[in-house]
GROMACS .gro file of C-alpha atoms in nm:
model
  121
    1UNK     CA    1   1.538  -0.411  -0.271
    2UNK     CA    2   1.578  -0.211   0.093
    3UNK     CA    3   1.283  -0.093   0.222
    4UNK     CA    4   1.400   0.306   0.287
    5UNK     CA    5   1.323   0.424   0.620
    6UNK     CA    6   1.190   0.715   0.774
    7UNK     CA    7   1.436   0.911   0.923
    8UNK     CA    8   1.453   1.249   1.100
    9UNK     CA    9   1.292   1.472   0.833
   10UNK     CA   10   1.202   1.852   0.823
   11UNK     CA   11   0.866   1.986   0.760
   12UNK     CA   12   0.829   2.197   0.497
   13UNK     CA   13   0.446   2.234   0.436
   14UNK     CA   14   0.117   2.080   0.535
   15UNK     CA   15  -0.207   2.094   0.469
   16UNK     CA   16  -0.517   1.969   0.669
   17UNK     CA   17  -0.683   1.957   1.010
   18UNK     CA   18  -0.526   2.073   1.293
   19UNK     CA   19  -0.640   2.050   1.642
   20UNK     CA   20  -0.517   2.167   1.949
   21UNK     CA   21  -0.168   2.267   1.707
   22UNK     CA   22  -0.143   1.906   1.649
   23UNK     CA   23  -0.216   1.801   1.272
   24UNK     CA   24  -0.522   1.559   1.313
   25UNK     CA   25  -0.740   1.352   1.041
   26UNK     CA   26  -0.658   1.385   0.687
   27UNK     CA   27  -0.379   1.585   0.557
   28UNK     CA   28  -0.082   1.631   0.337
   29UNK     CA   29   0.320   1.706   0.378
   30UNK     CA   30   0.562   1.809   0.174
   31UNK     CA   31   0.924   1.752   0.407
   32UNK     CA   32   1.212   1.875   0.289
   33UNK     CA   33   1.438   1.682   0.012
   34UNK     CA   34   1.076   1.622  -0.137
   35UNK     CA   35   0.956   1.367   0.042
   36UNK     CA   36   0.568   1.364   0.062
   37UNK     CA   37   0.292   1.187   0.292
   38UNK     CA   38  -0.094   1.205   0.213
   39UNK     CA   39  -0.323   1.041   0.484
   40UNK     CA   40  -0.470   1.036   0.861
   41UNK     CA   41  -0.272   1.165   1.128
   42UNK     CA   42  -0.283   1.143   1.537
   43UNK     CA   43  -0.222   1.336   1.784
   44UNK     CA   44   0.083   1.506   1.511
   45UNK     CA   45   0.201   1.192   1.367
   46UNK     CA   46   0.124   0.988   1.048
   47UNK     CA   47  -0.133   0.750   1.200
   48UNK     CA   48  -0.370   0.576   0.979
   49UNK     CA   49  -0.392   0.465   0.615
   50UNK     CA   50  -0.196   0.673   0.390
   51UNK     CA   51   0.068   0.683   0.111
   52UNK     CA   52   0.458   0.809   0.140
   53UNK     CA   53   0.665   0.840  -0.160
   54UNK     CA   54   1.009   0.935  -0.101
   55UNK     CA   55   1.179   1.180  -0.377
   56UNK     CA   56   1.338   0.891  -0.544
   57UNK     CA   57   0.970   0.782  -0.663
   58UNK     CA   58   0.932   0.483  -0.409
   59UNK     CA   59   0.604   0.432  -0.273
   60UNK     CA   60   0.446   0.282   0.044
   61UNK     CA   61   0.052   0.280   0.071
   62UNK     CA   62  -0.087   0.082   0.374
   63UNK     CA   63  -0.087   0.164   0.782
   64UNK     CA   64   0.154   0.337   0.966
   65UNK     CA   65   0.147   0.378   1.375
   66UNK     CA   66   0.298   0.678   1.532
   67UNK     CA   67   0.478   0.751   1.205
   68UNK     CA   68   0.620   0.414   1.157
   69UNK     CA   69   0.521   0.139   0.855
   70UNK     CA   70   0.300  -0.096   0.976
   71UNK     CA   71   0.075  -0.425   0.999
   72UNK     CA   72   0.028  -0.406   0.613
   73UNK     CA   73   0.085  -0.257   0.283
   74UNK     CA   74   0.254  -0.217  -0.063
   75UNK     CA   75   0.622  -0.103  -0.131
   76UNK     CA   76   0.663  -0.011  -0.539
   77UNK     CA   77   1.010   0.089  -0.659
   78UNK     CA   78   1.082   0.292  -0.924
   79UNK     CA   79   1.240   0.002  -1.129
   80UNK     CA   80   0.875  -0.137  -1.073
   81UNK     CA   81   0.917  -0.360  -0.827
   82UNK     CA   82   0.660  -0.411  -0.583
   83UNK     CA   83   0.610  -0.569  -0.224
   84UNK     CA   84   0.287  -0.629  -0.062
   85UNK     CA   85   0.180  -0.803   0.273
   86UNK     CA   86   0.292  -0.753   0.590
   87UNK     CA   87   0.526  -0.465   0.768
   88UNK     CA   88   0.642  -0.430   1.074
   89UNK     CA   89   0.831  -0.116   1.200
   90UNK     CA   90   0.861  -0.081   0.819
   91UNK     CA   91   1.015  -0.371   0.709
   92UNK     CA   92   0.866  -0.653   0.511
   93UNK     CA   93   0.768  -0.902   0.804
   94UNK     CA   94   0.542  -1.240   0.773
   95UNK     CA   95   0.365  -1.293   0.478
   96UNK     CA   96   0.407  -1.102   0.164
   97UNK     CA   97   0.439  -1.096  -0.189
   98UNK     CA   98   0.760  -0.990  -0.399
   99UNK     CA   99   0.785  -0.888  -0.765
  100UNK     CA  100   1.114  -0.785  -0.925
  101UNK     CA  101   1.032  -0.464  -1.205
  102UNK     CA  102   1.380  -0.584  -1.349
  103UNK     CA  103   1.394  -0.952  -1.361
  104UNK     CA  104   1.158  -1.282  -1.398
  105UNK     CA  105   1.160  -1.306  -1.014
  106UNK     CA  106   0.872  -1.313  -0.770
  107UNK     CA  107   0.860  -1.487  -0.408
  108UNK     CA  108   0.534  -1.552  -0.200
  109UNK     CA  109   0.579  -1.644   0.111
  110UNK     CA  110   0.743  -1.561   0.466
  111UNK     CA  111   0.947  -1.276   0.553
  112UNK     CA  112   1.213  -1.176   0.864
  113UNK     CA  113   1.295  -0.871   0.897
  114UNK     CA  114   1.324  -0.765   0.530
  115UNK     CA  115   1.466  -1.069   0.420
  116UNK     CA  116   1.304  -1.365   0.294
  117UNK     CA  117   1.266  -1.624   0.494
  118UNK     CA  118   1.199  -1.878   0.286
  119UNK     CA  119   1.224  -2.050  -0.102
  120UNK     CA  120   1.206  -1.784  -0.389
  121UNK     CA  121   0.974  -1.946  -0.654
   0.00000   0.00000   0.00000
């Protein structure tokens, strides 16, 4: 599995704190396509612990940093699959764990940019 990225997306609602017209500690957005985010924001951005799931039904709950996936969290796909350990600029980077929802599979250990970097187990 791909971790999705974030791209460009349209705001369609939020709800929270604002300050200064920026959206600022705990909130929620609904983006167009019916993507949604629930967590901390700064300064405008998704900053902070907090949980996307992308219309498909995939899910990332962890850290993101100026709107980007990082230092660590949990990936769960629909098929339910599930990643957790570390992300960088939202892809599975150093140490994680991998569990395919479809097939005996499972890997613990390093990661490179999204792609194992090491023996599956």
């Amino acid at each position: 599995h791909e971790e999705p990225i974030l791209a460009q997306v349209i705001i369609k609602s939020y709800e929270g704190e604002e300050v200064d017209g920026f959206y600022e500690g705990e909130g929620f957005i609904c983006f167009e396509g019916g993507n949604t985010y629930k967590g901390l924001f700064s300064e405008g951005r998704m900053d902070g612990q907090g949980t996307y799931t992308w219309a498909d039904g995939v899910k990332y709950e962890g850290t993101f940093i100026k709107n980007v996936q990082m230092l660590g969290g949990r990936y769960t796909w629909s098929d339910g699959s599930v990643y957790e350990g570390s992300i960088k600029d939202g892809l599975r980077h150093g140490y994680g764990f991998f569990r395919s929802g479809t097939r005996p599979i499972s890997y613990h250990g390093d990661w490179c940019n999204g792609k194992r970097h090491g023996k599956v187990s």
